[in-house]
XYZ file of C-alpha atoms in Angstrom:
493
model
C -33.200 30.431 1.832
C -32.486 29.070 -2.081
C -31.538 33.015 -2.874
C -27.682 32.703 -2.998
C -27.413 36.808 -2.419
C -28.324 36.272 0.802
C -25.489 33.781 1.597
C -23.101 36.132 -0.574
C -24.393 39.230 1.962
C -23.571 37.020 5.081
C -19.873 35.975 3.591
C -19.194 39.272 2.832
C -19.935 40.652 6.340
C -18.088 37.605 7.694
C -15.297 38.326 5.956
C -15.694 41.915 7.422
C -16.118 41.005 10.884
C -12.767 38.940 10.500
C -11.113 41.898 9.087
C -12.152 43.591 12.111
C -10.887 41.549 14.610
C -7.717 41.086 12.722
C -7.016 44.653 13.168
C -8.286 44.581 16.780
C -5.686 41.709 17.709
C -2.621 43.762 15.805
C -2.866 45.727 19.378
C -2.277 42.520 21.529
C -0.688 39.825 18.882
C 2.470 39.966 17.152
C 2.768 40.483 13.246
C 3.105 37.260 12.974
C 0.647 35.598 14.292
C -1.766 37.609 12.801
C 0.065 37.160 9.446
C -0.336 33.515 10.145
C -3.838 34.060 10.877
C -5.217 36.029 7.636
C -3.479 33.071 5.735
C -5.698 30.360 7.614
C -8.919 32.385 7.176
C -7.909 32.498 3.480
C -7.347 29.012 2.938
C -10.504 28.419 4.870
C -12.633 30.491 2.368
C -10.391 28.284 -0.445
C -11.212 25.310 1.231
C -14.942 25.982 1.410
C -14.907 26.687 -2.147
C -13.408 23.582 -3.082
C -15.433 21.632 -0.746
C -18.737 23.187 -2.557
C -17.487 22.607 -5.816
C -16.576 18.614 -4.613
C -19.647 18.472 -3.039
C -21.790 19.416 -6.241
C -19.487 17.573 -8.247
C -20.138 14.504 -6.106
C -23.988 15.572 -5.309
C -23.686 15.736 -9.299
C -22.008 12.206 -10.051
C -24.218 10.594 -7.198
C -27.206 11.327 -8.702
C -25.893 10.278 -11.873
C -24.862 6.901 -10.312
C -27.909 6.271 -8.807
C -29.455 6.795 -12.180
C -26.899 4.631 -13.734
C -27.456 2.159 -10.900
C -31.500 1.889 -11.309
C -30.549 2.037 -15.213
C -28.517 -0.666 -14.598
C -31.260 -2.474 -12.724
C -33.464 -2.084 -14.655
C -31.684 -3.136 -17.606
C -30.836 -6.501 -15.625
C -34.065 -6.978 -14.742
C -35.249 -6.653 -18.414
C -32.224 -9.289 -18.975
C -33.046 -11.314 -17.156
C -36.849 -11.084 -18.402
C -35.252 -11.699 -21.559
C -32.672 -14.129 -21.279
C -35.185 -16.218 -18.542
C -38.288 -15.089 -18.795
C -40.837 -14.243 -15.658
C -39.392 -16.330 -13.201
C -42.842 -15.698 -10.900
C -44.918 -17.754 -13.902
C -45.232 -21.577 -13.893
C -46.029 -21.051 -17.739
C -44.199 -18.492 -19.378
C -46.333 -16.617 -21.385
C -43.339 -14.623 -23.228
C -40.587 -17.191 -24.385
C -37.022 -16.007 -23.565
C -33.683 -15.862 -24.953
C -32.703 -19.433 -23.835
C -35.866 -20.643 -24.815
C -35.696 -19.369 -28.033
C -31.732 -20.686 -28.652
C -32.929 -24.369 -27.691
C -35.874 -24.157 -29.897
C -33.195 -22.685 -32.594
C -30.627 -24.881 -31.723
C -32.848 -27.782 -32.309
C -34.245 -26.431 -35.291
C -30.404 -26.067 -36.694
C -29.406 -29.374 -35.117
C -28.891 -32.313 -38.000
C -30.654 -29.625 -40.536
C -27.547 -28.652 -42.586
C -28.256 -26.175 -45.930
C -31.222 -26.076 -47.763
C -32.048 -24.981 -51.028
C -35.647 -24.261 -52.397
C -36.919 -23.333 -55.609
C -34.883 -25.270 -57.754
C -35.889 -25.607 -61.167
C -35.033 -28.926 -63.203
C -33.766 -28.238 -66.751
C -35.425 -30.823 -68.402
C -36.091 -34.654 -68.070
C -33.796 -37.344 -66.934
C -31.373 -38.901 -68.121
C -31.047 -42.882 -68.868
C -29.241 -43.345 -65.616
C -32.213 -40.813 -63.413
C -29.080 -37.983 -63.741
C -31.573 -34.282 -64.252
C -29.852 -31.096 -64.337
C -31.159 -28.577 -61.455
C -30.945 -24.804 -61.477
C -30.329 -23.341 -57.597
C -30.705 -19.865 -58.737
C -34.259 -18.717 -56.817
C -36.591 -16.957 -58.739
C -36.997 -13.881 -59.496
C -33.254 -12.792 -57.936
C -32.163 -10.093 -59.020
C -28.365 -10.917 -60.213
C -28.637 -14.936 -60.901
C -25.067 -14.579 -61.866
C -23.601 -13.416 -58.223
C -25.345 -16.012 -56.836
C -23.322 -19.317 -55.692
C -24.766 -22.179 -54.268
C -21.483 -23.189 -52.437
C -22.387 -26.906 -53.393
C -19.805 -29.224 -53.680
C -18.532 -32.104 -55.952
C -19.746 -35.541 -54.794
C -22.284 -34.369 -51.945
C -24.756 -36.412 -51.141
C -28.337 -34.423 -51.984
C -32.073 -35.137 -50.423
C -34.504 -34.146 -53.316
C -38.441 -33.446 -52.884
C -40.655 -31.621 -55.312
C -42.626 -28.318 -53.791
C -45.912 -27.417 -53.497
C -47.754 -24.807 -52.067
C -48.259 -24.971 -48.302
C -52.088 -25.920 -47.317
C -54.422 -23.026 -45.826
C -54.769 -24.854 -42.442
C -50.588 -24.804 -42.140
C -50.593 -21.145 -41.511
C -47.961 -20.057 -43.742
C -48.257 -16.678 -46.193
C -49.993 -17.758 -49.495
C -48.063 -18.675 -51.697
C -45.845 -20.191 -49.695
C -44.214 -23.354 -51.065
C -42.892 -26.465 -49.112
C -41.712 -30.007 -49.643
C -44.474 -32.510 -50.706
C -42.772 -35.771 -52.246
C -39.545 -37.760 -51.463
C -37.683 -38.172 -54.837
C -34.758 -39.905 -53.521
C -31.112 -39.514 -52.603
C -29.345 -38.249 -55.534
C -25.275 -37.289 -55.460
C -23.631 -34.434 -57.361
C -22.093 -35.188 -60.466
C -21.366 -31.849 -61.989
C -21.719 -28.369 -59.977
C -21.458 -25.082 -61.330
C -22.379 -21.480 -58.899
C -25.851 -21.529 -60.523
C -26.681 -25.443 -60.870
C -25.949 -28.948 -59.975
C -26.248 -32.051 -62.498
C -27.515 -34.929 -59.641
C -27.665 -38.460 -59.980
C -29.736 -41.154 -58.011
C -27.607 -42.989 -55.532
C -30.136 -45.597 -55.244
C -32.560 -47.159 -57.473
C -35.798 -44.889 -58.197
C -39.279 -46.905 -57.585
C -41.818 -46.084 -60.007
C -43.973 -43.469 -58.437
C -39.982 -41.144 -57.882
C -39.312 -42.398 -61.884
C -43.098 -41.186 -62.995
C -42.251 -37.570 -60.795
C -39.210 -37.066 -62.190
C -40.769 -37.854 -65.862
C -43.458 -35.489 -65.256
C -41.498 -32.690 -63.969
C -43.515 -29.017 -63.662
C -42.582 -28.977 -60.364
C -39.904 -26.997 -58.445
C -37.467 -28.953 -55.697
C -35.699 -28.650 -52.187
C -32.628 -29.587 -51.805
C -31.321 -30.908 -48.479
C -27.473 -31.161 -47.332
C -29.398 -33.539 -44.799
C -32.075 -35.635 -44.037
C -34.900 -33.633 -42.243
C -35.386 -34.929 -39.275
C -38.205 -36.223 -37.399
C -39.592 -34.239 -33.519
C -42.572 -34.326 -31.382
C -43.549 -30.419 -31.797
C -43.439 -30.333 -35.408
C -46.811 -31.752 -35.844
C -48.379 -29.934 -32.522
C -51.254 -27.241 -33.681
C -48.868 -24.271 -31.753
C -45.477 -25.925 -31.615
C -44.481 -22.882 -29.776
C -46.932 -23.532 -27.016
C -45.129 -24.127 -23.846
C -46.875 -26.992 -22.001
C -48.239 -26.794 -18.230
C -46.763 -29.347 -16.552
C -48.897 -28.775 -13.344
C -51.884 -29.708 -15.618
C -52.564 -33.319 -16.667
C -51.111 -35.044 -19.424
C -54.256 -35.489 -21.234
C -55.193 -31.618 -20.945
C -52.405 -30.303 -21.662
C -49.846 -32.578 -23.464
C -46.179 -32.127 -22.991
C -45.146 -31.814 -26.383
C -48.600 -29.786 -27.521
C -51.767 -30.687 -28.953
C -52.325 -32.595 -31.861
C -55.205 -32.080 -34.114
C -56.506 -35.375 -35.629
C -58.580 -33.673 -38.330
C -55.170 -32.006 -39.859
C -53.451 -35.474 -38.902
C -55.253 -37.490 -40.351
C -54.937 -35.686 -44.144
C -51.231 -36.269 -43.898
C -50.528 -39.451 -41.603
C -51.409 -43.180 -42.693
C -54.301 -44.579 -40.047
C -51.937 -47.411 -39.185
C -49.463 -44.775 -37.260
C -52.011 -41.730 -36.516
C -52.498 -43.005 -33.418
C -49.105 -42.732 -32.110
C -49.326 -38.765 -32.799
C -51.909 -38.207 -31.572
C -51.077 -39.822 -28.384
C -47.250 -38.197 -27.939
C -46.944 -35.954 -24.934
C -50.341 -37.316 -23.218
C -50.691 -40.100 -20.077
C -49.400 -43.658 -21.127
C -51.444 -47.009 -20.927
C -49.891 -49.718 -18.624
C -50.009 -51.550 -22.275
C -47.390 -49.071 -23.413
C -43.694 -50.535 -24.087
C -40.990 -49.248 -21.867
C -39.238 -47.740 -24.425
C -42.523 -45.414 -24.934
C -42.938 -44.361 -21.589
C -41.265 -41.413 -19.873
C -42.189 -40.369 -16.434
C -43.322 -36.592 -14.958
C -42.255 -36.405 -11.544
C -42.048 -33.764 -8.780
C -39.037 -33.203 -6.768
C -38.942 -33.305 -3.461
C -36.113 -31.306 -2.665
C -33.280 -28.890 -4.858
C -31.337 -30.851 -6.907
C -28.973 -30.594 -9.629
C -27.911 -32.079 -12.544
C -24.544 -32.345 -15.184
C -26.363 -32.145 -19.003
C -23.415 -31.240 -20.649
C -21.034 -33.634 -22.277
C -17.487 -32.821 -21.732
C -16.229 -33.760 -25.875
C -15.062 -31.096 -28.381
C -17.281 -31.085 -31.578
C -18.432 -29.381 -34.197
C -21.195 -26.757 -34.421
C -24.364 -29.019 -35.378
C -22.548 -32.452 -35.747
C -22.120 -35.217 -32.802
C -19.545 -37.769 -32.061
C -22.248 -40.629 -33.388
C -21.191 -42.880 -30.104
C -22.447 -43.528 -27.121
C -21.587 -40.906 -24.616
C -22.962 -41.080 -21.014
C -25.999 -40.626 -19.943
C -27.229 -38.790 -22.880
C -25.588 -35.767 -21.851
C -25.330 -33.271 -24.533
C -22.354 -32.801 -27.027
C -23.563 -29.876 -29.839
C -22.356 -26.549 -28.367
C -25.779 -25.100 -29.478
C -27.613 -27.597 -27.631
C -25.641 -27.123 -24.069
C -26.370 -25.217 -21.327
C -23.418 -24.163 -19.929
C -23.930 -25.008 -16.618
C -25.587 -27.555 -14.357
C -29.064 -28.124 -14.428
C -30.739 -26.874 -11.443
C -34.299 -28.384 -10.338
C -36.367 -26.804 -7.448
C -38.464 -28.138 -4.943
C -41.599 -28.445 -6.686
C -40.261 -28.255 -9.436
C -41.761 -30.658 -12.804
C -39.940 -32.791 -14.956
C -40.390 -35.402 -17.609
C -37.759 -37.981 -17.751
C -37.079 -41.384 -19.179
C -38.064 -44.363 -16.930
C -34.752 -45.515 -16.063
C -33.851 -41.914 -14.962
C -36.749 -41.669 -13.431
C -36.597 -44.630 -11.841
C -33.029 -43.664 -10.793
C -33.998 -39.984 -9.383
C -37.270 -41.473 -6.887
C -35.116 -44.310 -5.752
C -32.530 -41.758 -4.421
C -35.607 -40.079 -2.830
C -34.745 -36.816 -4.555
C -38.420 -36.881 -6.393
C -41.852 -38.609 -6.857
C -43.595 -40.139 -9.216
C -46.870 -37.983 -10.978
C -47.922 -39.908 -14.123
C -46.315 -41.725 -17.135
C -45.847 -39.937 -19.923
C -46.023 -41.889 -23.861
C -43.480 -40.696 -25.904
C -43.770 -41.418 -29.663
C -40.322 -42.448 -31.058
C -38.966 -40.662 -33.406
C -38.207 -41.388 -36.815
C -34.568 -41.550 -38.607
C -36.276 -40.759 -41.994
C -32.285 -41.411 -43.796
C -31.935 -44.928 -42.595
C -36.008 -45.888 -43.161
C -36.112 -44.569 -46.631
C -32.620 -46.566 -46.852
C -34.101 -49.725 -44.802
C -37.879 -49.174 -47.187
C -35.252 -49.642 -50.406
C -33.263 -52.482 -49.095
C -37.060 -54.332 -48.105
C -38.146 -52.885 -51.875
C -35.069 -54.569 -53.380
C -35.778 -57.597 -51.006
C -39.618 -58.225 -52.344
C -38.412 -57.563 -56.063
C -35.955 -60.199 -55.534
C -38.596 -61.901 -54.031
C -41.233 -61.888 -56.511
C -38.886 -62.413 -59.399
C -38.329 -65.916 -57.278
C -41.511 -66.425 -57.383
C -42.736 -65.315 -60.501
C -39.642 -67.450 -61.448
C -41.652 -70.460 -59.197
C -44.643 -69.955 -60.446
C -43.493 -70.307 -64.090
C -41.783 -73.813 -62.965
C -44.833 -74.564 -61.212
C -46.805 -73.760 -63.974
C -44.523 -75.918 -66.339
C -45.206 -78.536 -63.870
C -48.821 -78.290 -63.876
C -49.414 -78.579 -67.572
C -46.742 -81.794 -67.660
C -48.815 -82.768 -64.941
C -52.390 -82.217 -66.028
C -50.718 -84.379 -69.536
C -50.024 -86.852 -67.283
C -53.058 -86.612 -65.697
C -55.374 -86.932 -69.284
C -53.043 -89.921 -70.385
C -53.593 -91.261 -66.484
C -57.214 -90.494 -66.736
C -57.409 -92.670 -70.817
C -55.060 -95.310 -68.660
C -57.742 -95.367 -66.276
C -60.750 -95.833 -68.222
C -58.729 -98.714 -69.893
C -57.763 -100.317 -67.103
C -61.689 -99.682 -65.693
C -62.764 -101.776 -68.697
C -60.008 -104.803 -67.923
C -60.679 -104.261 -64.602
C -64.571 -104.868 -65.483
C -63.789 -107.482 -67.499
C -61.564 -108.811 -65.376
C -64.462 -108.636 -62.498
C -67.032 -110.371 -64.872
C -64.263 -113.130 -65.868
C -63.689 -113.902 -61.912
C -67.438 -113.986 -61.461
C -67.854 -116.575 -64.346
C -64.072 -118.145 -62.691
C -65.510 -118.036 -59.691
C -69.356 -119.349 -60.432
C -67.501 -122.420 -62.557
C -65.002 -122.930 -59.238
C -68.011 -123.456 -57.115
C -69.097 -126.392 -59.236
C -65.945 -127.820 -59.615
C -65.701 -127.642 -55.676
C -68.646 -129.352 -55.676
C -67.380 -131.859 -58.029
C -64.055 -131.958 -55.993
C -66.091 -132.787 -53.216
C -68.214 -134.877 -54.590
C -65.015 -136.535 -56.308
C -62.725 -136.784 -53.276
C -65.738 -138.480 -51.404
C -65.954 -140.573 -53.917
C -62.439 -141.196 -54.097
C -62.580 -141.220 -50.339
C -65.042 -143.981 -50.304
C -63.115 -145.856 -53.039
C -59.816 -145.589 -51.073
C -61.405 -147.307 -48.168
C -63.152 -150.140 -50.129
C -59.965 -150.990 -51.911
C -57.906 -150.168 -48.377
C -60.290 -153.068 -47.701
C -59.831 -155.074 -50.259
C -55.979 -154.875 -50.329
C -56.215 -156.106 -46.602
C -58.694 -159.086 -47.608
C -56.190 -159.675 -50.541
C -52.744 -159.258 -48.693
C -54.787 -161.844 -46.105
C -55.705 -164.375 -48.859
C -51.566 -163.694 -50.521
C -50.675 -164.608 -47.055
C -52.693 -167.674 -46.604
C -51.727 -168.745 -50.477
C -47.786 -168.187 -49.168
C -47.952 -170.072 -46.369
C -50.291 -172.796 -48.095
C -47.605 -173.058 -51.193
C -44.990 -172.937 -49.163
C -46.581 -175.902 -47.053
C -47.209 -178.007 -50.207
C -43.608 -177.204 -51.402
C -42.345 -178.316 -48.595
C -44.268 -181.630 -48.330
C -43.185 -181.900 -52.414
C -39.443 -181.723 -51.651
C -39.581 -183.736 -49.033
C -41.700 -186.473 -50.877
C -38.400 -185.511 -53.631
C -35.908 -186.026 -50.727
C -37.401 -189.277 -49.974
C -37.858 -190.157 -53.042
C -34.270 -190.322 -54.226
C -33.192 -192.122 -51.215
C -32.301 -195.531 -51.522
């Protein structure tokens, strides 16, 4: 029944069989109701050919819509893929769009423009000022190149080296080994920059900068410090299901490559970022992974107009995000079931309100602001040179002192002996004193008894005596009397 001759045929004997009874009713009908008549049949046969034609036309554009449509499908469901990733997988195994714009944004965040290979044109100046070419090398027009570096901007310098096997990178490959300070353009041109050292160089920066041989980097910023750069696959996407300790939140750290490039004093902090915290651990180390208990939703995006990569530098609430790059657009949504690592207080905040529980603490290494520690490390440098100058300054005083005191000491010391001998002759002296006082003690003794026993024999005597004077008194004064009265009676007549 596909042969279209065979529906031709059957129109074509339709079309005869209407002819025929058309002619048949001319007998019985008037003229002008079979006029009226051919015209319908006509339009009929019109309106079946339009109605095929529409109905191909639409059988056509329906197939192509449904094409379109599972197209269209299809392509949403590969955008979403994409832009999400496989939203059946706990761990995505294919990182998506939005996955890959965090990781980007945070790679751009605080980075600012970099430029590598620089070549200095010779050794410092007096004041640390060196001359830098920007120009890469081997480009192919140095002239058309501009570095786009401005007058007065402040300039992070390290020398390069090639990149270690166990890093990963291409050979060849050449990346920043040694700090040599913060340095601020003096004199730019589209091919160079003349920098000079904001702060005081120590020795090690002044001995690299001496010995040159080395290309630089050049950062419009500090690099910045993060938990995944030192993880062996910082694109590894953790499994939060798992534990901490097997599969760290922040990726696995090997101590082997670690411990080539980390001092021992702060290796153990790296190691340990991402895995279960000790109940030792300060508060300000510990996160917490919890599980929520029900769908729940959260506002991450700060509501203040900024730049592209730079933030308002003050407190904003809740740590919500301010970079465009670095917000989501939307609310953050959370699942029942779903896993998250948050700070304690949140934490804290989001079980209290029963909207999750508790699964393990998490330590969290803090990060480093590598601007303001290299600043803070001068400020302490400047601090101990001051310091040692005071007491170099000290000890030369107290050196002074010593030898005016070890004189002192010798002439003390000849004083001594001296005085030892006095002092022994002295002793000797008081002996002999003191022998030839215990025999005039004796004699003193023997004297005052003496004198003793004399005192009490003339005591004695003075009492006989003062008797006998008394007995003389009265006994002359007796006779006297008897004589002037023997006068007396004499003279009388």
């Amino acid at each position: 029944m596909d042969n279209p001759v065979i529906y031709q045929a059957l129109g074509a004997l339709l079309v005869l069989f209407f002819l025929f009874l058309t002619y048949m009713f001319t007998k019985t009908w008037r003229w002008f109701h079979v006029v009226c008549t051919f015209f319908v049949f006509g339009a009929s046969i019109a309106f079946m050919c339009y109605a095929t034609m529409s109905y191909k036309t639409h059988a056509a554009w329906r197939a192509i819509e449904l094409k379109n449509r599972l197209n269209a499908e299809k392509a949403q469901a590969e955008f979403d893929m994409l832009m999400y990733g496989d939203r059946a997988e706990v761990v995505q195994t294919v990182a998506s769009i939005r996955t890959q714009n965090a990781k980007f944004a945070r790679m751009v965040f605080d980075r600012g423009r970099v430029w590598r290979g620089c070549n200095p044109q010779g050794p410092p100046a007096g004041d640390g000022s060196v001359t830098v070419s920007t120009v890469p090398q081997g480009a192919a027009d140095p002239a058309a190149v501009d570095n786009q570096i401005e007058d007065k901007m402040v300039l992070y310098a390290f020398t390069e080296a090639e990149a270690p096997p166990e890093v990963g990178l291409p050979p060849g490959t050449k990346i920043p080994q040694f700090y040599l300070g913060e340095f601020t353009a003096v004199s730019v041109t589209n091919t160079s920059v003349t920098v000079r050292p904001t702060l005081p160089l120590d020795n090690q920066q002044r001995q690299r900068l001496q010995a040159g041989g080395q290309s630089w980097t050049l950062f419009e910023t500090m690099p910045i410090d993060g938990h995944n750069f030192f993880a062996t696959d910082p694109d590894a996407i953790s499994n939060l299901n798992e534990d901490a300790n097997v599969s760290p939140i922040f990726g696995k750290m090997d101590p082997d490559f670690l411990g080539k490039l980390l001092p021992p004093g702060v290796l153990p902090s790296y190691l340990r970022d991402g895995k279960r915290a000790e109940p030792t651990d300060p508060p300000e180390k510990t996160w917490v992974k919890v599980r929520f208990t029900s769908d729940h939703s959260e506002i991450v995006d700060s509501d203040a107009t900024l730049g592209g990569v730079e933030g308002s530098q003050d407190w904003f609430d809740r740590g919500r995000s301010e970079i465009p790059l670095l917000q989501r657009g939307d609310v953050a949504k959370f699942k029942k079931g779903a896993i998250g690592v948050f700070p304690q207080s949140d934490a804290d905040d989001l079980i209290s309100r029963g909207v999750c529980e508790r699964v393990e603490p998490i330590y969290v290494r803090s990060l480093n602001d590598y601007e303001y520690q290299f600043r803070s490390m001068h400020l302490q440098m400047v601090q101990i040179r001051q310091n040692i100058e005071r007491l170099d300054r000290n000890i030369a005083e107290q050196t002074s002192t010593n030898g005016r005191t070890e004189t002192l000491i010798a002439y003390r010391t000849e004083e001594k002996g001296k005085l030892q001998q006095d002092l022994d002759k002295f002793v000797y002296e008081r002996d002999q004193v003191t022998a030839y006082l215990g025999k005039l003690q004796l004699a003193y003794n023997d004297t005052k008894a003496e004198l003793s026993r004399l005192y009490r024999t003339n005591f004695q005597l003075s009492e006989e005596l003062r008797t006998i004077s008394e007995e003389l008194t009265r006994e002359i004064n007796r006779r006297t009397a008897e004589a002037v009265a023997e006068v007396d009676a004499a003279r009388r007549p």
